[in-house]
Structures are given as structure tokens and as C-alpha cells.
Short mmCIF file of C-alpha atoms and ligand atoms in Angstrom, two decimals:
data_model
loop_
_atom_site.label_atom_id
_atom_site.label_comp_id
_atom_site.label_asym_id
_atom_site.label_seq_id
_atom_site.Cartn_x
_atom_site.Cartn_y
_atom_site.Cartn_z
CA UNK A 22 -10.26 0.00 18.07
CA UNK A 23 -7.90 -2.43 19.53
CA UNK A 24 -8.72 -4.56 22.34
CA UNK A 25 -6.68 -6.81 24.66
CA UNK A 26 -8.19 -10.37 24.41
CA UNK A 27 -9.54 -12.26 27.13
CA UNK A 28 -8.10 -12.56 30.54
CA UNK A 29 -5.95 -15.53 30.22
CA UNK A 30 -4.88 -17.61 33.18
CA UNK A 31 -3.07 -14.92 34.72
CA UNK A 32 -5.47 -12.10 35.85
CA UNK A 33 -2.73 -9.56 36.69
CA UNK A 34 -1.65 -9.66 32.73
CA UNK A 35 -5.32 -8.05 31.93
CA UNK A 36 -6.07 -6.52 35.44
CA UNK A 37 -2.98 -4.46 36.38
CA UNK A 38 -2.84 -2.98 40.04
CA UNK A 39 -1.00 0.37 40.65
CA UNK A 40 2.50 -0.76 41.85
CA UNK A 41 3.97 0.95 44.71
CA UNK A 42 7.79 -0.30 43.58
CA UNK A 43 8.45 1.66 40.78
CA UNK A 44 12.33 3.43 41.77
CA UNK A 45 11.82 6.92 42.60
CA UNK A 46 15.11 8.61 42.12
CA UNK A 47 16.25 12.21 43.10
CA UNK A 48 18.49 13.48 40.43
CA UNK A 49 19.81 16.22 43.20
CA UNK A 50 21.31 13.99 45.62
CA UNK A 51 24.44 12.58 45.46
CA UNK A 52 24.72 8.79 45.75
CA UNK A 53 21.75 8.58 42.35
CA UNK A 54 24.00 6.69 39.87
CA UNK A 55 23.79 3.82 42.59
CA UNK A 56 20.11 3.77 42.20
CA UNK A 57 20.07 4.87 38.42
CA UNK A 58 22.20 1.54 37.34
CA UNK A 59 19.55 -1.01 39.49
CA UNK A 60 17.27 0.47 38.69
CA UNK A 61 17.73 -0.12 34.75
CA UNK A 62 18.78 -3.23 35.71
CA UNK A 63 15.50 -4.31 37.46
CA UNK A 64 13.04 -2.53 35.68
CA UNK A 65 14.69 -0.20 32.33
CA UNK A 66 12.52 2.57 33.94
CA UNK A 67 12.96 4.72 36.86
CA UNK A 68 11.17 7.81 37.62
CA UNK A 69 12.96 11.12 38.39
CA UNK A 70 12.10 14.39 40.87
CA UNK A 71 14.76 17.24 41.24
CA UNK A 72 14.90 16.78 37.83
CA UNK A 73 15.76 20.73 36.69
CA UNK A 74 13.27 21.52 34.06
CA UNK A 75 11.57 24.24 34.29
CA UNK A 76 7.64 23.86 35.14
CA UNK A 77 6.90 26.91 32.86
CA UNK A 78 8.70 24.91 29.86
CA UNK A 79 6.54 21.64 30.89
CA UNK A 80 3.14 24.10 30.96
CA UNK A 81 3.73 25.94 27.55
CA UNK A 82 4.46 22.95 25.46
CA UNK A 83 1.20 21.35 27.38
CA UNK A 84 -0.60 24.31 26.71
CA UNK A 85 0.54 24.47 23.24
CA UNK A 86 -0.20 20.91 22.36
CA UNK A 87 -3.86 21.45 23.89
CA UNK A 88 -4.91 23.52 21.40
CA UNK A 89 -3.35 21.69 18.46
CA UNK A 90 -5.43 18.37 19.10
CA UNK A 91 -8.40 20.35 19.70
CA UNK A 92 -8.19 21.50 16.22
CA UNK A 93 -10.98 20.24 13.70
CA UNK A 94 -9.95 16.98 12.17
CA UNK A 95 -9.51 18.59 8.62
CA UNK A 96 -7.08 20.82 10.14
CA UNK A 97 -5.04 18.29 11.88
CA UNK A 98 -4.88 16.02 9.16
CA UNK A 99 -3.11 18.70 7.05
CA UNK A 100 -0.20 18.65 9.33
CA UNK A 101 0.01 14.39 8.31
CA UNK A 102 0.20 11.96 7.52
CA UNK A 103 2.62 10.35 8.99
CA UNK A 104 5.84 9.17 7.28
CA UNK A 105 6.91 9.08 9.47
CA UNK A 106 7.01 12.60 10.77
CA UNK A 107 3.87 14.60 11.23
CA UNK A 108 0.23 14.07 12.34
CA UNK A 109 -1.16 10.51 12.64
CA UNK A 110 -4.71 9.24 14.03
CA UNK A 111 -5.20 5.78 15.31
CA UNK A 112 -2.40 4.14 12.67
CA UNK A 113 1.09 3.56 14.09
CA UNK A 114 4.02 2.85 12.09
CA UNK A 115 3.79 1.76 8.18
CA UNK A 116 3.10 -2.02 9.48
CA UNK A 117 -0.94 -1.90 10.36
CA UNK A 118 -0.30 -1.20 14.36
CA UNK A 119 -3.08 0.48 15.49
CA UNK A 120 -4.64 2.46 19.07
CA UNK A 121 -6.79 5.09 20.43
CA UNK A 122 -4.34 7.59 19.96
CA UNK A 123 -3.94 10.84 18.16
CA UNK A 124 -0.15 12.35 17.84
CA UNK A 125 2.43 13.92 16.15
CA UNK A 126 5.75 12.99 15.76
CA UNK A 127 8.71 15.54 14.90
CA UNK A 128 12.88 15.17 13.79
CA UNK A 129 14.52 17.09 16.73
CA UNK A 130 17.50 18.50 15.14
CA UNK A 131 15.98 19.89 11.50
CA UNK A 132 12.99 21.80 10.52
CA UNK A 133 11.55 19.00 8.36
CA UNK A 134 8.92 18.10 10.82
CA UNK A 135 7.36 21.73 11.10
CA UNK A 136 6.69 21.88 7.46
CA UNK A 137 3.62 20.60 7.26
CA UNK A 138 2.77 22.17 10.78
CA UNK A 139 3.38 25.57 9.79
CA UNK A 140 0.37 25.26 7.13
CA UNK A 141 -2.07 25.19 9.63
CA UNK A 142 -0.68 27.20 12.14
CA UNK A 143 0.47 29.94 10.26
CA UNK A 144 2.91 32.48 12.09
CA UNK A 145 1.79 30.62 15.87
CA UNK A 146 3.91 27.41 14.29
CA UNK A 147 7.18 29.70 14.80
CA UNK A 148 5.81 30.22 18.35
CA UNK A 149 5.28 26.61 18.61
CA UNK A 150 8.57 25.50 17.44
CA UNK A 151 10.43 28.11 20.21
CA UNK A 152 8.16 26.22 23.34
CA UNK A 153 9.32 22.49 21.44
CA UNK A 154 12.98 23.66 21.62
CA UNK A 155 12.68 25.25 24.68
CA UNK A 156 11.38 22.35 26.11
CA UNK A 157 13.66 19.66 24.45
CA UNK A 158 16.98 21.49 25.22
CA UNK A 159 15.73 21.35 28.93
CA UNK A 160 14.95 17.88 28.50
CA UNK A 161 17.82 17.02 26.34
CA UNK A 162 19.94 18.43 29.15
CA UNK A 163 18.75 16.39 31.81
CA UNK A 164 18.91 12.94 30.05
CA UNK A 165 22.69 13.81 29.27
CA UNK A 166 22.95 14.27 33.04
CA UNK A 167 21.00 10.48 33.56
CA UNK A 168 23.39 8.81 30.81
CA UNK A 169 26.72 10.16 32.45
CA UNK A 170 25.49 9.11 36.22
CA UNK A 171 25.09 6.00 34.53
CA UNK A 172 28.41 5.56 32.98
CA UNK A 173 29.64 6.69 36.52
CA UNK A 174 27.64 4.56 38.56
CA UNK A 175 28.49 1.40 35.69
CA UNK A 176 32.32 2.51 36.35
CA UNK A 177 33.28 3.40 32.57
CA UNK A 178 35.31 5.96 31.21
CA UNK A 179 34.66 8.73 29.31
CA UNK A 180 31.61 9.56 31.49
CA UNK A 181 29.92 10.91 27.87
CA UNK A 182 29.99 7.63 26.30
CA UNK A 183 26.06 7.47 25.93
CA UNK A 184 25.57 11.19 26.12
CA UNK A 185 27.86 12.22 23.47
CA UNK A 186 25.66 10.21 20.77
CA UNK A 187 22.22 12.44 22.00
CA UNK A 188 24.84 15.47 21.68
CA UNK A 189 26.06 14.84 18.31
CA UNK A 190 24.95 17.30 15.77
CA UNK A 191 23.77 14.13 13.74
CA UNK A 192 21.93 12.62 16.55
CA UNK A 193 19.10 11.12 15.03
CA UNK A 194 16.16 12.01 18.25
CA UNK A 195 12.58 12.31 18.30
CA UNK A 196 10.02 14.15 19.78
CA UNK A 197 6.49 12.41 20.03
CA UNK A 198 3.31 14.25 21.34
CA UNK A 199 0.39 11.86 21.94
CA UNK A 200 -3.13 12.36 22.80
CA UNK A 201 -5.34 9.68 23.95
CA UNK A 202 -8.88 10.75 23.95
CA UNK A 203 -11.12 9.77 26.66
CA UNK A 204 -13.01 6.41 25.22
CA UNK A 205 -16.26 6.30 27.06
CA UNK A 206 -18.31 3.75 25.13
CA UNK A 207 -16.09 0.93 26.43
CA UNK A 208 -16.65 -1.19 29.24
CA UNK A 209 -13.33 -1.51 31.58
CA UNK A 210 -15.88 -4.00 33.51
CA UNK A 211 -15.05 -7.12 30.98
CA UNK A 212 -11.58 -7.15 32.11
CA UNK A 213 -10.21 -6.02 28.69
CA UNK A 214 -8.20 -2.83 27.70
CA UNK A 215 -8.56 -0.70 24.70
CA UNK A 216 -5.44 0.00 23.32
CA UNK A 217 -3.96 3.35 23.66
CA UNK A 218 -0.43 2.50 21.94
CA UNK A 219 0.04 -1.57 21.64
CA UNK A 220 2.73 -3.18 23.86
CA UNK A 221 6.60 -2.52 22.34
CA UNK A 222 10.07 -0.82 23.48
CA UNK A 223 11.63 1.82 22.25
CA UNK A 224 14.49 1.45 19.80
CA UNK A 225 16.90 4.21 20.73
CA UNK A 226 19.19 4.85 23.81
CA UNK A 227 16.84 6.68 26.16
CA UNK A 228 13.55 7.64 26.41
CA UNK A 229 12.45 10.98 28.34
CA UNK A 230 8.47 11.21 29.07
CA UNK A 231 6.19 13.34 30.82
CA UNK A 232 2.38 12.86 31.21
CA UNK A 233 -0.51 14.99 32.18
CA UNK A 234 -2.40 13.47 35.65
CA UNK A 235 -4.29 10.94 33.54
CA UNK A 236 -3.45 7.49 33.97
CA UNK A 237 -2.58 4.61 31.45
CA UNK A 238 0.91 3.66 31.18
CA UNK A 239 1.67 0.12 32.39
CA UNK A 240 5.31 -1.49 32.42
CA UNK A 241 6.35 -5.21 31.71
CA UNK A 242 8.33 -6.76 34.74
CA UNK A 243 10.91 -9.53 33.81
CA UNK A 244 8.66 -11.88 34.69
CA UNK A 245 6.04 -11.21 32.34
CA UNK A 246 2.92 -9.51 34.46
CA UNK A 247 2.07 -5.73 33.63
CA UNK A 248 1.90 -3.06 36.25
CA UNK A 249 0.01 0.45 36.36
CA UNK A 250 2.18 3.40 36.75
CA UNK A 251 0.43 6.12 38.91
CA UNK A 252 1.24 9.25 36.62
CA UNK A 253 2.51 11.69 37.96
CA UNK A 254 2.47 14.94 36.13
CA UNK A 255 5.73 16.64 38.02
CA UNK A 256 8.42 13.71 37.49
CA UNK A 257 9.51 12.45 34.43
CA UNK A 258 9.48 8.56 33.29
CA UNK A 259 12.55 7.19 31.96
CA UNK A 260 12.73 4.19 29.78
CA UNK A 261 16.12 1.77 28.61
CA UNK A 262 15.86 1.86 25.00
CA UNK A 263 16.96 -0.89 22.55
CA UNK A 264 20.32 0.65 22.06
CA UNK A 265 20.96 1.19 25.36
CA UNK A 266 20.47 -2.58 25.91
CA UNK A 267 23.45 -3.30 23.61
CA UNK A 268 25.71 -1.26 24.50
CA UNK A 269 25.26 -2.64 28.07
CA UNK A 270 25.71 -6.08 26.25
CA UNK A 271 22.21 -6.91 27.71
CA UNK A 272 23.03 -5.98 31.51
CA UNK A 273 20.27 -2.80 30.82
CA UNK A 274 17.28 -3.79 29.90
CA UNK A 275 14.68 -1.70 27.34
CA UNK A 276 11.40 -1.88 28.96
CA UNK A 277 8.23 -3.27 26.91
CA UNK A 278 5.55 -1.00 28.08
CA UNK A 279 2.06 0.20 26.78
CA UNK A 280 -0.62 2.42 27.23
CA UNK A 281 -4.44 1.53 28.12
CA UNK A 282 -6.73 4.30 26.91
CA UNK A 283 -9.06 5.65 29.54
CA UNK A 284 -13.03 5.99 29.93
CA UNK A 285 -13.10 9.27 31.46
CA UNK A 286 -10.17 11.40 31.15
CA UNK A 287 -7.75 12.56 28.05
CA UNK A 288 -4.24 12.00 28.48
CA UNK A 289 -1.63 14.04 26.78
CA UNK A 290 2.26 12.69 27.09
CA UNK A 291 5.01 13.91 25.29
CA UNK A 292 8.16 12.05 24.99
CA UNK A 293 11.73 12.54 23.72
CA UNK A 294 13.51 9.72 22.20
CA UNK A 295 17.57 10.56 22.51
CA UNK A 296 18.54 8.29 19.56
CA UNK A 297 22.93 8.04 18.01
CA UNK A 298 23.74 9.38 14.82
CA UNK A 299 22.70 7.04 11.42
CA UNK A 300 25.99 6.10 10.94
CA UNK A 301 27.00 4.87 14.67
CA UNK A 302 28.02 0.80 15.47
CA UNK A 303 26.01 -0.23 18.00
CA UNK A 304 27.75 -2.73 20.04
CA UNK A 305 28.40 -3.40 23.69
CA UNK A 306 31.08 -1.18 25.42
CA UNK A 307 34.47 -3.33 25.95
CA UNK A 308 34.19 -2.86 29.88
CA UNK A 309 31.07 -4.08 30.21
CA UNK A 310 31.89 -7.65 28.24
CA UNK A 311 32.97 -8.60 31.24
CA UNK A 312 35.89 -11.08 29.38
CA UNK A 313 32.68 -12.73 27.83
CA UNK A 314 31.49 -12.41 23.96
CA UNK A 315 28.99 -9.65 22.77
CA UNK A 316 25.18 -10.84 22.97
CA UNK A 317 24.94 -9.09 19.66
CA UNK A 318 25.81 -8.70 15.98
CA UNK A 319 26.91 -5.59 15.09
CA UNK A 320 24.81 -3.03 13.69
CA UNK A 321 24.92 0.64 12.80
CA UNK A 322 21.67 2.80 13.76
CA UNK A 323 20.99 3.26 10.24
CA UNK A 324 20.92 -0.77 9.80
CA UNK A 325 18.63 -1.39 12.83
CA UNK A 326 15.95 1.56 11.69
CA UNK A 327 15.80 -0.24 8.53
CA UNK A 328 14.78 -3.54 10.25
CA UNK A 329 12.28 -1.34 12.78
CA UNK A 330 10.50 0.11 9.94
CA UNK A 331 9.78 -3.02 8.47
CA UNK A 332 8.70 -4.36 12.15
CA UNK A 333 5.33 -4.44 13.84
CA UNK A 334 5.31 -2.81 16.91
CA UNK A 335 4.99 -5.44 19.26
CA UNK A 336 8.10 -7.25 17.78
CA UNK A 337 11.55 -8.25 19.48
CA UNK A 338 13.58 -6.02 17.32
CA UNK A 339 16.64 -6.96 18.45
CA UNK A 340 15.76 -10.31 17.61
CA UNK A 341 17.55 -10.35 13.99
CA UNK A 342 20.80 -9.09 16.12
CA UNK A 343 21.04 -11.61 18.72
CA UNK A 344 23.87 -14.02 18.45
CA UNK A 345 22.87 -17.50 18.73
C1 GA4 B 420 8.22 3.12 19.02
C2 GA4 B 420 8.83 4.29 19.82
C3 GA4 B 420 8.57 5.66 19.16
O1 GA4 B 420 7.22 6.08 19.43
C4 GA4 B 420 8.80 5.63 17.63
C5 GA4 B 420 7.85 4.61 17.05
C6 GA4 B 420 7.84 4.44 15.52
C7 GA4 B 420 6.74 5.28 14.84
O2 GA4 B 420 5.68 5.51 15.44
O3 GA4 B 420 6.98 5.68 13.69
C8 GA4 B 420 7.68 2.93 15.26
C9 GA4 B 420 7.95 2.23 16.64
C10 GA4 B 420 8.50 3.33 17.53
C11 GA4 B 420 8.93 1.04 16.51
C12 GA4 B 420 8.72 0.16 15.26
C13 GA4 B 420 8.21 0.96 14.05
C14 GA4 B 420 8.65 2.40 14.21
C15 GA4 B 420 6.37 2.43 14.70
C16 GA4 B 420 6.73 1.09 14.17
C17 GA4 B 420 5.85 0.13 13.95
C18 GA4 B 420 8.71 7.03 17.04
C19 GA4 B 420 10.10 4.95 17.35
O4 GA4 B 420 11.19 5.46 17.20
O5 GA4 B 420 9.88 3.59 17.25
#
């Protein structure tokens, strides 16, 4: 169990009130990419309505993961551990992270993550595999249609500069499913969180999630205070990812965000992380230097999964890339 320490001096950090400000943006209308380049500017996470997926998709895959974490424990366990596709309970990552979640983590674009699945599943894991991919080429779809509004709306040419790399064959994505059981022992009353998944952004371009009605996830603001986000279990949340970050030399920003397990209610999210190919440079686009000098060292994707892995998950990992 991981819990927040103390309230500090700043009650807000420990005692986060839903915030109304969050951009809502409607993917159907017109003048979006306006909205969808502030609003990575400002926050690094919008949500989105009219956003095309199909609710049946959404419910199957919800329906589907249901009944996998409701599995016994020995069962589960056979579809783990970790590393770092597969089944994990409470342990994140390979660096001691920890939180009161349950999830599995699959490749998107090769089998190698149903292995282990289809032991315990039997012939349902083909089923399950059809309402994943089902559910990611919807979802796939529609963040290819976020990342060329933004190159519209941020005035660079070819609009599939950032969606060609979630395209690629190679594109190195991943899907997440996470469970957070309800935790009822603990006492919300001593102004301190338990943990759901520890404070951290993502590392790849853009991040694609969608959340049962159970609440949790909070967002950092730039200056530092964390905010509740009301879920919402029809929209989808969008997050900046590290690599979008670069290749906006900095003017995107990724999001640190987090989520607080709750005392009453399970919450099931499931996520899709568009990540580039292994072998792509990272590195800000030429129009957006803006005649100044790249914030960043270059890197490949390959380089900067190699420092991630070795990272804890509340670590700046763009840290070691940052020119002085
Ligand atoms: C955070 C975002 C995604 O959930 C994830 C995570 C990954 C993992 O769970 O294996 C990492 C974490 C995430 C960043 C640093 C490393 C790797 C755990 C960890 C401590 C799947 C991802 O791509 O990076």
C-alpha cells in the first residue's frame, strides 16, 4: 500500500477539488485544432466528445476485461508476470513502483502479449483478442485524427507528421487495462491518498484513455497543485506524452498525472499508448524551433526506453535529454 504523506503547506496538493476547467473539445466541429493546440499547451490533456468510436466497441472490451479481473488470483497470475507485458498486481515497472492496482499490459501490433493470456482463457482469448483489436483500431483511428488537427492547427506540413509514427507497421504502442479495486479499509478522512498508480507521464507521443464512472484520476497544472478529473465514462482523456513534448521542442507539454484509489467503487480504465517505431530520432520538428536551438539531445525511441526502464516512475525522464 502506498500512501501520499502528510498534507504539506499546500492543502490543494493532498485535497484535490473537481475542476470545472478541464478543455472539453468536440472532435466533430470544425474550428477543434484551435482548441486541440491550447489546450496541450495549457494543460497536455484535453477531453474529447464526438469522438467516433463505437459505444458497442467501448462495452465489449469493458465487459471483457470484467470478467478477466474477476478471475481467481491463481488464474490471473498465470497470464504474468509482468516483463513487461502481461498480468501484474500492485508492482509497476522493474524499479519497486508500487499501487492499488491490478492490470495487464499488451504489445499492440504482435501476438506476444496474448501468449500467456491464451493459457487461461483457452479458445475465449481468440474472442478476447478480436474485442482488443476491435477496439484499438477504433481508437487508433481517432488519435491519428487528434495528431493531424494538431499538426494543422500548429501550421506544419505533412499533416501526418505525428500520425504516421502510430501508423507505422513498427510502431512500438501499448495497450494497458487497469483495475483499481475498491480499498475500503482506508480512511480518505486523514487527508492522505492511497495510491492507485504513483504520479508520472507517459513516455510516448499520445495517450488515448477511457474510464468506467469511477473517479480517481487527478492532473498536475503547471503550477504544481493537482486537480480531480470528474470521469466521465462517454469521452475519452487525452494526454501529451514525452515524445510529443520533443518534437514540439517543449511548446506541448506531457502531463504528470496519477490515480487515487477509491473507498467504495472499482475503477476499470483502459488506455492506449500510440508510441514511434524503435528505431525513430526523436527531436523537435524544424518549424517549430522557431530560429531557436532544440531543448533536447537527440535520441531514438529505442535509446529513451532504455533510460525509462531503468527509471522509477515518478522520474523526469527527459531529464538525461535536456540540453543544458
Ligand atoms: C508509464 C506509462 C505506461 O503505463 C507504461 C508504463 C511502464 C510499465 O508499466 O511497464 C513504465 C512507466 C510507464 C514509465 C517508466 C517505467 C516503464 C513503468 C516504469 C517504471 C506502460 C509506459 O510505457 O511507461
Amino acid at each position: 500500500m502506498v500512501v501520499l504523506s502528510k498534507p504539506a503547506l499546500h492543502k490543494s496538493k493532498h485535497c484535490p477539488t473537481f475542476f470545472p476547467g478541464v478543455p472539453l473539445i468536440d472532435l466533430s466541429k470544425p474550428d477543434s485544432k484551435t482548441q486541440l493546440v491550447k489546450a496541450c499547451e495549457d494543460f497536455g490533456f484535453f477531453k474529447v466528445i464526438n469522438h467516433g468510436v463505437p459505444v458497442e466497441f467501448i462495452k465489449e472490451l469493458e465487459s471483457e476485461a470484467v470478467k478477466f479481473f474477476s478471475l481467481p488470483m491463481s488464474d490471473k497470475e498465470k497470464a504474468g508476470p509482468p516483463d513487461p507485458f502481461g498480468y501484474g498486481d500492485k508492482k509497476i515497472g522493474p524499479n519497486g513502483d508500487v499501487g492499488w492496482v491490478e492490470y495487464l499490459l499488451l504489445t499492440t501490433n504482435n501476438q506476444s502479449g496474448y501468449q500467456k493470456f491464451a493459457s487461461i482463457f483457452g479458445e475465449a482469448a481468440e474472442n478476447f483478442r478480436c474485442v482488443v483489436n476491435e477496439y484499438l483500431s477504433a481508437v487508433k483511428k481517432m488519435a491519428c485524427e487528434i495528431l493531424e488537427m494538431l499538426a494543422d492547427g500548429l501550421k506544419i506540413q505533412p499533416r501526418n507528421v505525428f500520425s504516421k509514427l502510430l501508423m507505422d507497421e513498427q510502431s512500438d504502442s501499448v495497450f494497458r487495462l487497469n483495475h483499481y479495486p475498491p480499498c475500503p479499509d482506508f480512511q480518505e478522512s486523514n487527508g492522505r491518498n492511497l495510491i492507485g498508480f504513483g504520479e508520472h507521464t507517459d513516455p510516448q507521443i499520445i495517450s488515448v484513455l477511457r474510464s468506467n464512472n469511477t473517479s480517481g484520476l487527478q492532473i498536475s497544472l503547471k503550477d504544481g497543485n493537482w486537480i480531480s478529473i470528474p470521469p466521465d465514462q462517454n469521452s475519452f482523456f487525452i494526454n501529451v506524452g514525452d515524445s510529443l513534448q520533443v518534437m514540439t521542442n517543449g511548446r506541448f507539454k506531457s502531463v504528470r498525472h496519477r490515480v487515487v484509489a477509491n473507498s467504495s467503487k472499482s475503477r476499470l480504465s483502459m488506455i492506449y499508448f500510440g508510441g514511434p517505431p524503435l528505431s525513430e530520432k526523436i527531436a523537435p520538428l524544424p518549424s517549430l524551433m522557431e530560429g531557436g536551438d532544440s531543448l533536447y539531445k537527440e535520441f531514438t525511441w529505442f535509446e529513451y526506453k532504455k533510460s525509462a526502464y531503468k527509471s522509477r516512475l515518478a522520474d523526469n525522464r527527459l531529464g538525461v535529454f535536456e540540453k543544458i
